[in-house]
Coordinates of C-alpha atoms and ligand atoms in Angstrom, one line a residue:
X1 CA -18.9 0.5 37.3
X2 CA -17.3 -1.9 34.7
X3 CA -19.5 -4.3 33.2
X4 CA -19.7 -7.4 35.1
X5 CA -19.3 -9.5 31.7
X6 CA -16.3 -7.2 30.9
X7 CA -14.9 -7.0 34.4
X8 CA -14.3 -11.0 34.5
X9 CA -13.2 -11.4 30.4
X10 CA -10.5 -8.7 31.3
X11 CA -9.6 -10.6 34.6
X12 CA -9.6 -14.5 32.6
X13 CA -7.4 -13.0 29.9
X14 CA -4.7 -11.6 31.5
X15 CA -5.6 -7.8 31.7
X16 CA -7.0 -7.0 34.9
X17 CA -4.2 -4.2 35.3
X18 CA -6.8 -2.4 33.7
X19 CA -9.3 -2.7 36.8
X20 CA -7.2 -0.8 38.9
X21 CA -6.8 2.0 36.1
X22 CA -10.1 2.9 35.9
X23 CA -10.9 3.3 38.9
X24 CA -8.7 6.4 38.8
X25 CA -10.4 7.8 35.6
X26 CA -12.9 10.5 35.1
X27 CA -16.1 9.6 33.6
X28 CA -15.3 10.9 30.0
X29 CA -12.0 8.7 30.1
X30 CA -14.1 5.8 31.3
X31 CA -16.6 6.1 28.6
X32 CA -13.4 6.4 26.1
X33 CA -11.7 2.8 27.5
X34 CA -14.9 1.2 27.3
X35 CA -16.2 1.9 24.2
X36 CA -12.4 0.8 23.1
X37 CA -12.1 -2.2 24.9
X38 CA -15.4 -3.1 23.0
X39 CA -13.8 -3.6 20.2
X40 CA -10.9 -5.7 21.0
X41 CA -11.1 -9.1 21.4
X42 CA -9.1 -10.1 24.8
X43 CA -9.1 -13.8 24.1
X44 CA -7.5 -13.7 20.5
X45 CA -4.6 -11.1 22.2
X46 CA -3.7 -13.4 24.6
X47 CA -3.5 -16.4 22.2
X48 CA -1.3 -13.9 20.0
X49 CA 0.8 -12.7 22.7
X50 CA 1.5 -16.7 23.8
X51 CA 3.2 -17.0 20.2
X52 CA 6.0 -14.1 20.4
X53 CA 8.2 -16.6 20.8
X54 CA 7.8 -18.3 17.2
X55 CA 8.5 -17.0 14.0
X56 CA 5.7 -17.5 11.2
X57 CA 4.9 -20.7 10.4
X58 CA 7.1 -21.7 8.1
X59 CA 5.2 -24.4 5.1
X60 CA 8.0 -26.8 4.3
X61 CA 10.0 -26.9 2.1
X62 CA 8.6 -29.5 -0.1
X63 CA 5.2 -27.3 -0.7
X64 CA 7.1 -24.8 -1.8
X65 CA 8.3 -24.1 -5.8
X66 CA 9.9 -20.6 -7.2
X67 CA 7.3 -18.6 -9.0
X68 CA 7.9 -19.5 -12.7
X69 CA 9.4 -16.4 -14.5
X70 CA 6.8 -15.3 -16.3
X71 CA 6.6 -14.6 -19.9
X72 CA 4.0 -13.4 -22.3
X73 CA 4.2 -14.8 -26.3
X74 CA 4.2 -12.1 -28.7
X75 CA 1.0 -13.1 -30.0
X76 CA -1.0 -12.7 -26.8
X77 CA 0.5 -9.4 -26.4
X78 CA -1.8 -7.5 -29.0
X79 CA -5.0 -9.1 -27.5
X80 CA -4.1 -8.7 -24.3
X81 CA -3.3 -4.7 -24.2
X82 CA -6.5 -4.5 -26.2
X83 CA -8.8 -5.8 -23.3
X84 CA -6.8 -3.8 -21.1
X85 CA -7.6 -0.3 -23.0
X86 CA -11.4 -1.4 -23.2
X87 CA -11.1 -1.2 -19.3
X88 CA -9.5 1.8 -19.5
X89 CA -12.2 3.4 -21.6
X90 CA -15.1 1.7 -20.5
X91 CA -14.3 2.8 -17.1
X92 CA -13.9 -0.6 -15.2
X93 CA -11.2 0.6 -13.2
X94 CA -10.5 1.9 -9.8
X95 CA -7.6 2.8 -8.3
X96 CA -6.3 2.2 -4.8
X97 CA -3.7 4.3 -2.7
X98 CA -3.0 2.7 0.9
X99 CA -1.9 5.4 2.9
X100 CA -2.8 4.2 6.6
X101 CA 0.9 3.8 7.7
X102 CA 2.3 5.4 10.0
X103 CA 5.8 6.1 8.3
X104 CA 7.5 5.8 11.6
X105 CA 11.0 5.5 9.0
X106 CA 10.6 8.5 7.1
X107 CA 10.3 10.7 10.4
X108 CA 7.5 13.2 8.5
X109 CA 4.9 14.8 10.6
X110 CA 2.3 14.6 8.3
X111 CA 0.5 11.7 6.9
X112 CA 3.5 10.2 4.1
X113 CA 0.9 10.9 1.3
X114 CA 1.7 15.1 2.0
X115 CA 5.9 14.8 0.8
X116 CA 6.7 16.8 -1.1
X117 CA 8.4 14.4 -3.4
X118 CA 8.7 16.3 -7.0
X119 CA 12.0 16.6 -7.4
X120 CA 11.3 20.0 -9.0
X121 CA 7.5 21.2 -8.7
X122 CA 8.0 19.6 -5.0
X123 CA 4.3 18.1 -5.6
X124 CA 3.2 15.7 -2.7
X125 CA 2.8 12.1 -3.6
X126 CA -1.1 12.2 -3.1
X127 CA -1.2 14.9 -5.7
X128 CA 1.7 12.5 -8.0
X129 CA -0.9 10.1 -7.7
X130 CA -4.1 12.0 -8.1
X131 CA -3.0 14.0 -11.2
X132 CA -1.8 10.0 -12.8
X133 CA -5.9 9.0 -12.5
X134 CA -6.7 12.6 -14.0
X135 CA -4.5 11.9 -16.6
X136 CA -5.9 8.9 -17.3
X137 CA -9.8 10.6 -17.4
X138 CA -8.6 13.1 -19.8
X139 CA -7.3 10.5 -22.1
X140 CA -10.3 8.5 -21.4
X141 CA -13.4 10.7 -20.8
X142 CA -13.9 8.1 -18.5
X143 CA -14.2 8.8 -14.6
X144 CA -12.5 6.4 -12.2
X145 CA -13.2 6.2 -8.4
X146 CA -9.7 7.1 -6.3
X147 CA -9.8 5.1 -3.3
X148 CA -8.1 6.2 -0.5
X149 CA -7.2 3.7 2.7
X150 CA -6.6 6.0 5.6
X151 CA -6.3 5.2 9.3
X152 CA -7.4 7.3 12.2
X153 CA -4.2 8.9 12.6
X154 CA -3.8 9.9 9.0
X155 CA -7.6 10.2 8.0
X156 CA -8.3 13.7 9.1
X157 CA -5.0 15.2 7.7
X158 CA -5.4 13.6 4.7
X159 CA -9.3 14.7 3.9
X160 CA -8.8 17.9 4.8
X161 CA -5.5 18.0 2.4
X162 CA -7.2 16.9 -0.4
X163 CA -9.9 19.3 -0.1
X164 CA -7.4 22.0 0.5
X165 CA -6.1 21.2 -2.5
X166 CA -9.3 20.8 -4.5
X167 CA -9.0 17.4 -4.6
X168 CA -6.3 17.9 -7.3
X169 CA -8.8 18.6 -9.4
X170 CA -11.1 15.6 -9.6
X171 CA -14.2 15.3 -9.2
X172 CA -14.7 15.2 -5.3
X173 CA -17.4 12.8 -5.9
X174 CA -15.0 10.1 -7.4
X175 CA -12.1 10.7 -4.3
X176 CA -13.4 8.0 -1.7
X177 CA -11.8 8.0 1.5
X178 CA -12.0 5.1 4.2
X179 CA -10.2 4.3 7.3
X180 CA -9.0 1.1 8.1
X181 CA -9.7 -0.6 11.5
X182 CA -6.8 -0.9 14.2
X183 CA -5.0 -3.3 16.5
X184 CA -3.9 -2.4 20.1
X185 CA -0.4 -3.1 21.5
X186 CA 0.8 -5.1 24.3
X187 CA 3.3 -5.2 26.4
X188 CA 5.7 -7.6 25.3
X189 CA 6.3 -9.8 28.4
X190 CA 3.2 -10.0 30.3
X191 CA 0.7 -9.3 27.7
X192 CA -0.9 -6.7 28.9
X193 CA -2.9 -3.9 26.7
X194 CA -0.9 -0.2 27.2
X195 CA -2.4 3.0 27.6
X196 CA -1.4 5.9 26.1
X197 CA -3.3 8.5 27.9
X198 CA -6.2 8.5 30.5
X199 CA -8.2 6.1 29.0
X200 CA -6.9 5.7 26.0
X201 CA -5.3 2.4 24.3
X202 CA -2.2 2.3 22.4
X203 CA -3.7 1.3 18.7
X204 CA -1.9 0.7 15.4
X205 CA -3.3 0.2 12.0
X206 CA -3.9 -2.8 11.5
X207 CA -1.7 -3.7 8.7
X208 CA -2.6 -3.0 4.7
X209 CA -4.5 -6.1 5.3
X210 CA -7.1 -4.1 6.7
X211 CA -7.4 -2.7 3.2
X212 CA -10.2 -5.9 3.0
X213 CA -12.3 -5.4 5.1
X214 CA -11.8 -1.4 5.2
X215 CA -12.9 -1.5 2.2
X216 CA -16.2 -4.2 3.2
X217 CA -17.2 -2.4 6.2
X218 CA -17.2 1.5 4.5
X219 CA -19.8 0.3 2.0
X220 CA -17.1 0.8 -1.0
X221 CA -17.4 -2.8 -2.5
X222 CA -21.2 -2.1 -2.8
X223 CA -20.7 1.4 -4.3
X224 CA -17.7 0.0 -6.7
X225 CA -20.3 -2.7 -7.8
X226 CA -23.0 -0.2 -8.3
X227 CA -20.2 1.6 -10.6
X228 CA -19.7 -1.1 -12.9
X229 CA -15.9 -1.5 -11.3
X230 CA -14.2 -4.8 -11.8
X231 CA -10.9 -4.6 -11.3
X232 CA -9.5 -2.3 -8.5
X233 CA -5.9 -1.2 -9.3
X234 CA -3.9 -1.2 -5.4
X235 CA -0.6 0.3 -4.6
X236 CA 1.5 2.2 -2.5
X237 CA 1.5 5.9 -1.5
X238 CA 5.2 5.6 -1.1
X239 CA 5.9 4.8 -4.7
X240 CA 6.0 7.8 -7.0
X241 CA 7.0 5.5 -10.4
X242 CA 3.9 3.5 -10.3
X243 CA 2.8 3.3 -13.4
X244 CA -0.9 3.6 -13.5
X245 CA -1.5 2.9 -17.2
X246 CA -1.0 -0.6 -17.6
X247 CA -3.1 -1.8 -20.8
X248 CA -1.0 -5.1 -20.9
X249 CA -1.1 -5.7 -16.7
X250 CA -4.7 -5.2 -16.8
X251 CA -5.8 -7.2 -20.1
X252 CA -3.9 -10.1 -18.8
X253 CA -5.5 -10.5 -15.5
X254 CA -8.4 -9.9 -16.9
X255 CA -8.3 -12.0 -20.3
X256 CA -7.2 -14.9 -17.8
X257 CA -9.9 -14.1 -15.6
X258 CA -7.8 -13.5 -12.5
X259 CA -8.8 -12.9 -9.3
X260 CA -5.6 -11.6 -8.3
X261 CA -2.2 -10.2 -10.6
X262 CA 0.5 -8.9 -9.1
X263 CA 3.6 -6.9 -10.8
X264 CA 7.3 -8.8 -9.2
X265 CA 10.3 -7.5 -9.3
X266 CA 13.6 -9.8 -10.0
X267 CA 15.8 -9.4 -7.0
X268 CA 18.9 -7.7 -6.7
X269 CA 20.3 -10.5 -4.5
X270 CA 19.5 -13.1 -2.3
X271 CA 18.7 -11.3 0.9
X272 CA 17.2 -8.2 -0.3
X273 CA 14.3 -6.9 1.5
X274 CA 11.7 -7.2 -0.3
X275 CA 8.7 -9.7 0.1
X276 CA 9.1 -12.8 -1.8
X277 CA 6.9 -14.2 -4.5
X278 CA 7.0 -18.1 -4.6
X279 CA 4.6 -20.8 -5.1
X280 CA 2.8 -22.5 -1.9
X281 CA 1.2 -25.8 -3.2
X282 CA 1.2 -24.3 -6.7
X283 CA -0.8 -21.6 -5.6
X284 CA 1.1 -18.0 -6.2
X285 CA 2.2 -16.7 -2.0
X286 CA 4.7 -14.6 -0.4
X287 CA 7.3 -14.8 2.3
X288 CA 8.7 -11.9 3.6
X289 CA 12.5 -11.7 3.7
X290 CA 12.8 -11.6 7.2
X291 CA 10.9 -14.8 7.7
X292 CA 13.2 -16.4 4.1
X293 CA 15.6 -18.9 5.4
X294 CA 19.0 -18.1 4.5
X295 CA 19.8 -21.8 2.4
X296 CA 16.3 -21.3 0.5
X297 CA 17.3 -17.7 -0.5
X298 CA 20.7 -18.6 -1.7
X299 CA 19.7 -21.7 -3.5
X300 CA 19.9 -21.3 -7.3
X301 CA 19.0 -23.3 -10.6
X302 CA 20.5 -25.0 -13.3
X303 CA 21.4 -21.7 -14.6
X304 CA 23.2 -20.5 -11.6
X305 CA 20.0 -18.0 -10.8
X306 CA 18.3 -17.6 -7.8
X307 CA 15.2 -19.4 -7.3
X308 CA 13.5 -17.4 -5.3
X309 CA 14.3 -14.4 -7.9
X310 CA 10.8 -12.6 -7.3
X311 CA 10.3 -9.8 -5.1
X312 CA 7.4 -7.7 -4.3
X313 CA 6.8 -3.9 -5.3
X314 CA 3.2 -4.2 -3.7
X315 CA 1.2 -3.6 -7.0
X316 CA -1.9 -5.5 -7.3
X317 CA -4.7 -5.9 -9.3
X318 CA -7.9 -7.7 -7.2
X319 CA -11.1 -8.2 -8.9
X320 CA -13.9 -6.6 -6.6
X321 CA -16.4 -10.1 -6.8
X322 CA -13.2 -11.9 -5.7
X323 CA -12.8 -9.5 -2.7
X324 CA -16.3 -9.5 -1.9
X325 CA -16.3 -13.2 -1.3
X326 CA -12.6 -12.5 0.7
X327 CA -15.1 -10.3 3.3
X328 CA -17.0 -13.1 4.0
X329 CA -13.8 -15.1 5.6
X330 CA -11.3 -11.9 6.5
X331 CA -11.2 -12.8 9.8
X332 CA -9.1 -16.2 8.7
X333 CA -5.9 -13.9 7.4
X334 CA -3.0 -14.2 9.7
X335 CA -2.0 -11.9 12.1
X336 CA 1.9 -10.9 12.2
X337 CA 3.5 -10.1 15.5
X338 CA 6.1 -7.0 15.3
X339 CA 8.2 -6.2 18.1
X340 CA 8.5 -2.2 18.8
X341 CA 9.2 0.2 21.0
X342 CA 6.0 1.8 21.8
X343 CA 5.6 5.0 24.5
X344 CA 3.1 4.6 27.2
X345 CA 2.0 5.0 30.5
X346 CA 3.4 3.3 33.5
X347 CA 1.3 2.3 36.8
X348 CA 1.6 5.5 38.2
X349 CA 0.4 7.2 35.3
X350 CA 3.5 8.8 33.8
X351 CA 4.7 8.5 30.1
X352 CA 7.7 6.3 29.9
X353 CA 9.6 6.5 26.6
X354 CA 11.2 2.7 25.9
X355 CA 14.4 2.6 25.1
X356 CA 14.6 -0.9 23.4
X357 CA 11.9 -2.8 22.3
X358 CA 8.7 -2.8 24.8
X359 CA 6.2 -4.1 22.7
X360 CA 3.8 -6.3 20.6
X361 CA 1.9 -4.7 17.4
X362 CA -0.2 -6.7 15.0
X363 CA -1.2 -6.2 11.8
X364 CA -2.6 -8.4 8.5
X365 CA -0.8 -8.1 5.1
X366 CA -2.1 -7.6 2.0
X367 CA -0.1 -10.2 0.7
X368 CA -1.5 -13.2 2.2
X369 CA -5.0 -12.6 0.1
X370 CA -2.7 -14.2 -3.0
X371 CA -3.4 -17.9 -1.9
X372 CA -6.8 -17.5 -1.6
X373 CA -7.0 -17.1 -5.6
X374 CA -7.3 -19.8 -7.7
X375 CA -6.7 -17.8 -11.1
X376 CA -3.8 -15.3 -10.8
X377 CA -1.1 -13.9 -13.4
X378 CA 2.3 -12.3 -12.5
X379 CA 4.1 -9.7 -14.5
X380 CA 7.9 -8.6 -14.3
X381 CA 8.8 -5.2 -14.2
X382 CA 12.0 -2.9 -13.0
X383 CA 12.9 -0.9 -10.6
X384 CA 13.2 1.8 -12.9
X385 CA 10.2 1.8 -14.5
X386 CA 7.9 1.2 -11.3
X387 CA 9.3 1.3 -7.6
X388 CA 10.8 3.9 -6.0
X389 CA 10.0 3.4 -2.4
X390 CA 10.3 6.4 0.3
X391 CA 10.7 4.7 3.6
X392 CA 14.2 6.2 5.4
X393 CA 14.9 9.4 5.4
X394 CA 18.1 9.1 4.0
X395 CA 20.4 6.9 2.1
X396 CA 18.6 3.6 0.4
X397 CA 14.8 4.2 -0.2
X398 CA 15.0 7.5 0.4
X399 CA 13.1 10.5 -1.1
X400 CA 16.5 11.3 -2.6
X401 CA 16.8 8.1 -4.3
X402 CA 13.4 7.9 -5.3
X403 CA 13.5 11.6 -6.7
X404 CA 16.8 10.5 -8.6
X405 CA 14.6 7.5 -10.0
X406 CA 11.8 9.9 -10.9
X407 CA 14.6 11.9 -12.9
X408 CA 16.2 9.2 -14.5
X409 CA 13.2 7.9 -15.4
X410 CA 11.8 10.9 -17.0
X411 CA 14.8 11.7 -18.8
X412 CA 15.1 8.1 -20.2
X413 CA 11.4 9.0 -21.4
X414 CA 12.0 12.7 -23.0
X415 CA 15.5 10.8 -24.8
X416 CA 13.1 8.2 -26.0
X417 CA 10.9 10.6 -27.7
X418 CA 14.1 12.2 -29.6
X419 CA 14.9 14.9 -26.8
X420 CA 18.5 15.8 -26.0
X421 CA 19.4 16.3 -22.2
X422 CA 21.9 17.2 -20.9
X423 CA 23.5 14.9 -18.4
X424 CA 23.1 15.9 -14.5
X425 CA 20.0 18.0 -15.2
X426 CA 17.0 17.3 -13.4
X427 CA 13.8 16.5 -15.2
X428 CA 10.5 16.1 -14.1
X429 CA 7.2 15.5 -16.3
X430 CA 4.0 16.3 -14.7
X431 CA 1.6 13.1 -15.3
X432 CA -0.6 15.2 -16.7
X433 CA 1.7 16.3 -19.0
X434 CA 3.2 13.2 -20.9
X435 CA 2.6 9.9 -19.4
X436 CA 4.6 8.2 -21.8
X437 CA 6.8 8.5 -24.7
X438 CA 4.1 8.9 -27.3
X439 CA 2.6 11.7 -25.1
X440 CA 5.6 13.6 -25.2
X441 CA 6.2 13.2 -29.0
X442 CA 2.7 14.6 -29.3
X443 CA 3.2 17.5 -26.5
X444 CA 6.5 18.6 -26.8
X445 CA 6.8 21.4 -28.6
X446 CA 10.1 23.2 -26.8
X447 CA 14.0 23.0 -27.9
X448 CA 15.2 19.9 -28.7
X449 CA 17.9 20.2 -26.5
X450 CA 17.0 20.6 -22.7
X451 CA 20.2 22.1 -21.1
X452 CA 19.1 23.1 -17.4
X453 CA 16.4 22.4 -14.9
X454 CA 13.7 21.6 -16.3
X455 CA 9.7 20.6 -15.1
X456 CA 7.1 20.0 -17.9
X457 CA 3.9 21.2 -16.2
X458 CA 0.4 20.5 -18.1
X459 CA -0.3 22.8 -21.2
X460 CA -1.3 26.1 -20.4
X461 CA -5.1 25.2 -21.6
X462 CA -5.4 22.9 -18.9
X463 CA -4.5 24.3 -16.1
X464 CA -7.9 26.1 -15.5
X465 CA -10.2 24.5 -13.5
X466 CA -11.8 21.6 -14.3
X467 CA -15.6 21.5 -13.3
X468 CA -17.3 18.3 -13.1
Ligands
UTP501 P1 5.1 0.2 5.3 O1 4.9 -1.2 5.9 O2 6.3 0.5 4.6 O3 4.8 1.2 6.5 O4 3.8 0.5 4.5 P2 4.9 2.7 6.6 O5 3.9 3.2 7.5 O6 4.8 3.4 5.3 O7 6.3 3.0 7.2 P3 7.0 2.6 8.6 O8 7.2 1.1 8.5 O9 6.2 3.0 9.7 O10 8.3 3.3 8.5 C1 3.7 0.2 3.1 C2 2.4 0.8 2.6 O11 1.3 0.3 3.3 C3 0.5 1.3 3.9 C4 1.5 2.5 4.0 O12 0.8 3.7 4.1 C5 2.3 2.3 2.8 O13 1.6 2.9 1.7 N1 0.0 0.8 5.2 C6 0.8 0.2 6.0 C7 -1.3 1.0 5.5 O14 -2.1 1.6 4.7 N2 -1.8 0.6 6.7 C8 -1.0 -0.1 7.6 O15 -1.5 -0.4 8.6 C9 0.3 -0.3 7.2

């Protein structure tokens, strides 16, 4: 029997459909839908669902300022890379990858973290990623926690590829994987929760928002504090160019005691899709561009630029006392409503495959955190120094434009150092090989003239097995 309690909260809220279901369910399945339902609060679904009709609240416009572009004066600059190398080598740092997504774009089969996105060694991005924070340890001696968000679709793939792969050689110890919560679908005219099997809810990540309390609820704020960690370093897995080793991002926030820093990006034009940075009641905020009106994004200053020139790569800095008191109120972020088409089964129990849009998902951004902080700094960067995203799987934001950034890039880097290369030849510099142009002056030892395909693995001496 269903719960009497549960029985009339399904039946007030719209979702007695379900009643009927399982009745028709073995005892296993039953078990399964109940220990689901559980967790999903009927009431606030409902209240969701009434708003599919509205857009986000839009704050008007007379809240609302463009972020001020921000600059650093020379003389700051010294002091401020400074504290950020002391965090470096005292070992205050952790580093974040959210990879709970479910790529949907990308079309891979495994978690996004496994694609092979070298353009040469072919090396996923978990490993890209992994091998930047070993990098860092070697130059360090210092050992920094890897966070990794997951979500139940990608968490067991992804633990059981890092270990496959010996964790890329960190210490397994310092590689700590949680999984963040989810958010059922509902059927977009009625309502009403979908199943995907026998038993079984349709549920979706709940948005890199969940990275908060993900990170509350697994017991990693506690452990971070019991490391001495102060600032954890967030970012995408789908970025290959993020640049890890950022003295000057992470002395800033943290000479200015910040409780949030964020790197922006200046726009490529008024309606590009990127998130955008602005100021809400002078605090630093973020409307995405689908939610941007058109005659705010086009409006421009004195200077003929745009004013709301700052978009989002989704590189953060949080401080982990800041997030802590964030836990406390998490469940006050916004929801955003998505509509998509999401397979399920009808009445009768048989899959049906939407054609068009079927669907509500939810899910809580990372991005509205940034109000919440009173002390916060912005830095610019570039495209081609730091965001290459891998969403489609072709054309723009592709792996194939983000490989062609990673070469670029690298080549920009070995020419920097004094290196001929030969136009139209692919480069590639394992992190833990150079991580910058002073690396390379120090490591390269090869022709000065690289003339065909090239990939700059670690020095030989390295490449042993590193016990911890
Ligand atoms: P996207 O919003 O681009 O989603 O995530 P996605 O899953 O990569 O791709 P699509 O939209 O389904 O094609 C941006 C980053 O946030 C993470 C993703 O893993 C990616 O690193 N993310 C997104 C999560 O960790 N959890 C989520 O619930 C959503």
């Amino acid at each position: 029997m269903i719960p009497t309690e549960l029985r009339e909260r399904l039946q007030r809220h719209g979702q007695d459909h379900l009643l009927a279901v399982y009745e028709k369910l073995t005892q296993p399945e039953r078990a399964n839908l109940l220990r689901e339902l559980a967790m999903i609060d009927v009431a606030e679904l409902q209240a969701l669902h009434a708003r599919r009709e509205q857009k986000d609240a839009l704050p008007e416009r007379a809240r609302i300022q463009p972020l001020p572009r921000p600059t650093i004066e020379e003389a700051d600059c010294d002091d401020f890379f400074g504290r950020g190398e002391d965090a470096y080598y005292e070992g205050e740092m952790a580093f974040l990858i959210v990879a709970g997504g479910q790529g949907t774009r990308l079309g891979f089969d495994e978690p996004k973290g496994m694609f092979p996105i070298g353009p040469i060694s072919k090396k996923s991005l978990f490993q890209l990623h992994a091998e930047k924070v070993l990098a860092l340890t070697r130059r360090t001696g210092m050992r920094y926690p890897l966070l990794v968000m997951t979500s139940p679709a990608t968490d067991e793939p992804t633990r059981k590829f890092f270990k496959r792969k010996n964790y890329f050689r960190l210490p397994p110890q310092d590689v700590w994987f949680f999984c963040q919560g989810t958010m059922p679908a509902v059927d977009l005219h009625a309502g009403r929760l979908l199943l995907e099997g026998p038993g079984r809810l349709c549920l979706s990540p709940n948005g890199h928002g969940g990275t908060i309390t993900g990170l509350a609820e697994s017991g990693i704020l506690d452990q971070l504090e019991g490391r001495d960690v102060q600032t954890i370093y967030y970012f995408q897995v789908d970025n290959p160019l993020v640049n890890l080793a950022d003295y000057l991002f992470v002395g800033r926030h943290l000479a200015q005691e910040a409780q949030v820093s964020s790197k922006v990006l200046p726009k490529t034009g008024p309606k590009e899709k990127v998130g955008n940075f602005l100021l809400l009641d002078g605090r630093c905020s973020m409307i995405e561009y689908s939610d941007l009106p058109d005659d705010w994004a086009h409006e421009t200053d004195e200077q003929g630029q745009l004013k709301f020139w700052a978009g989002n790569p989704a590189i953060h800095l949080f401080d982990v006392e800041f997030l802590r008191e964030l836990t406390t109120q998490a469940d006050r972020m916004p929801w955003h409503l998505a509509r998509k088409k999401v397979p399920h089964l009808d009445e009768a129990g048989h899959l049906v495959k939407p054609e068009t849009e079927n669907a509500l998902k939810f899910e809580r951004f990372i991005f509205d955190v940034l109000p919440q902080a009173e002390r916060w700094t912005v830095l610019s960067t570039s495209r081609e120094d730091e965001f290459a995203p891998v969403k489609n799987k072709e054309g723009v934001d592709s792996p194939e434009s983000a490989r062609a950034m990673m070469i670029a890039q690298h080549t920009r880097l070995l020419r920097e150092a004094g290196i001929e290369v030969t136009e139209g030849i692919p480069v590639e510099l394992s992190p833990l090989y150079a991580m910058d142009v002073e690396d390379i002056e120090e490591t390269y030892k090869g022709d000065r003239r690289i003339t065909r395909s090239t990939y700059l693995n670690e020095p030989m001496e390295f490449r042993k097995r590193t016990k911890w």
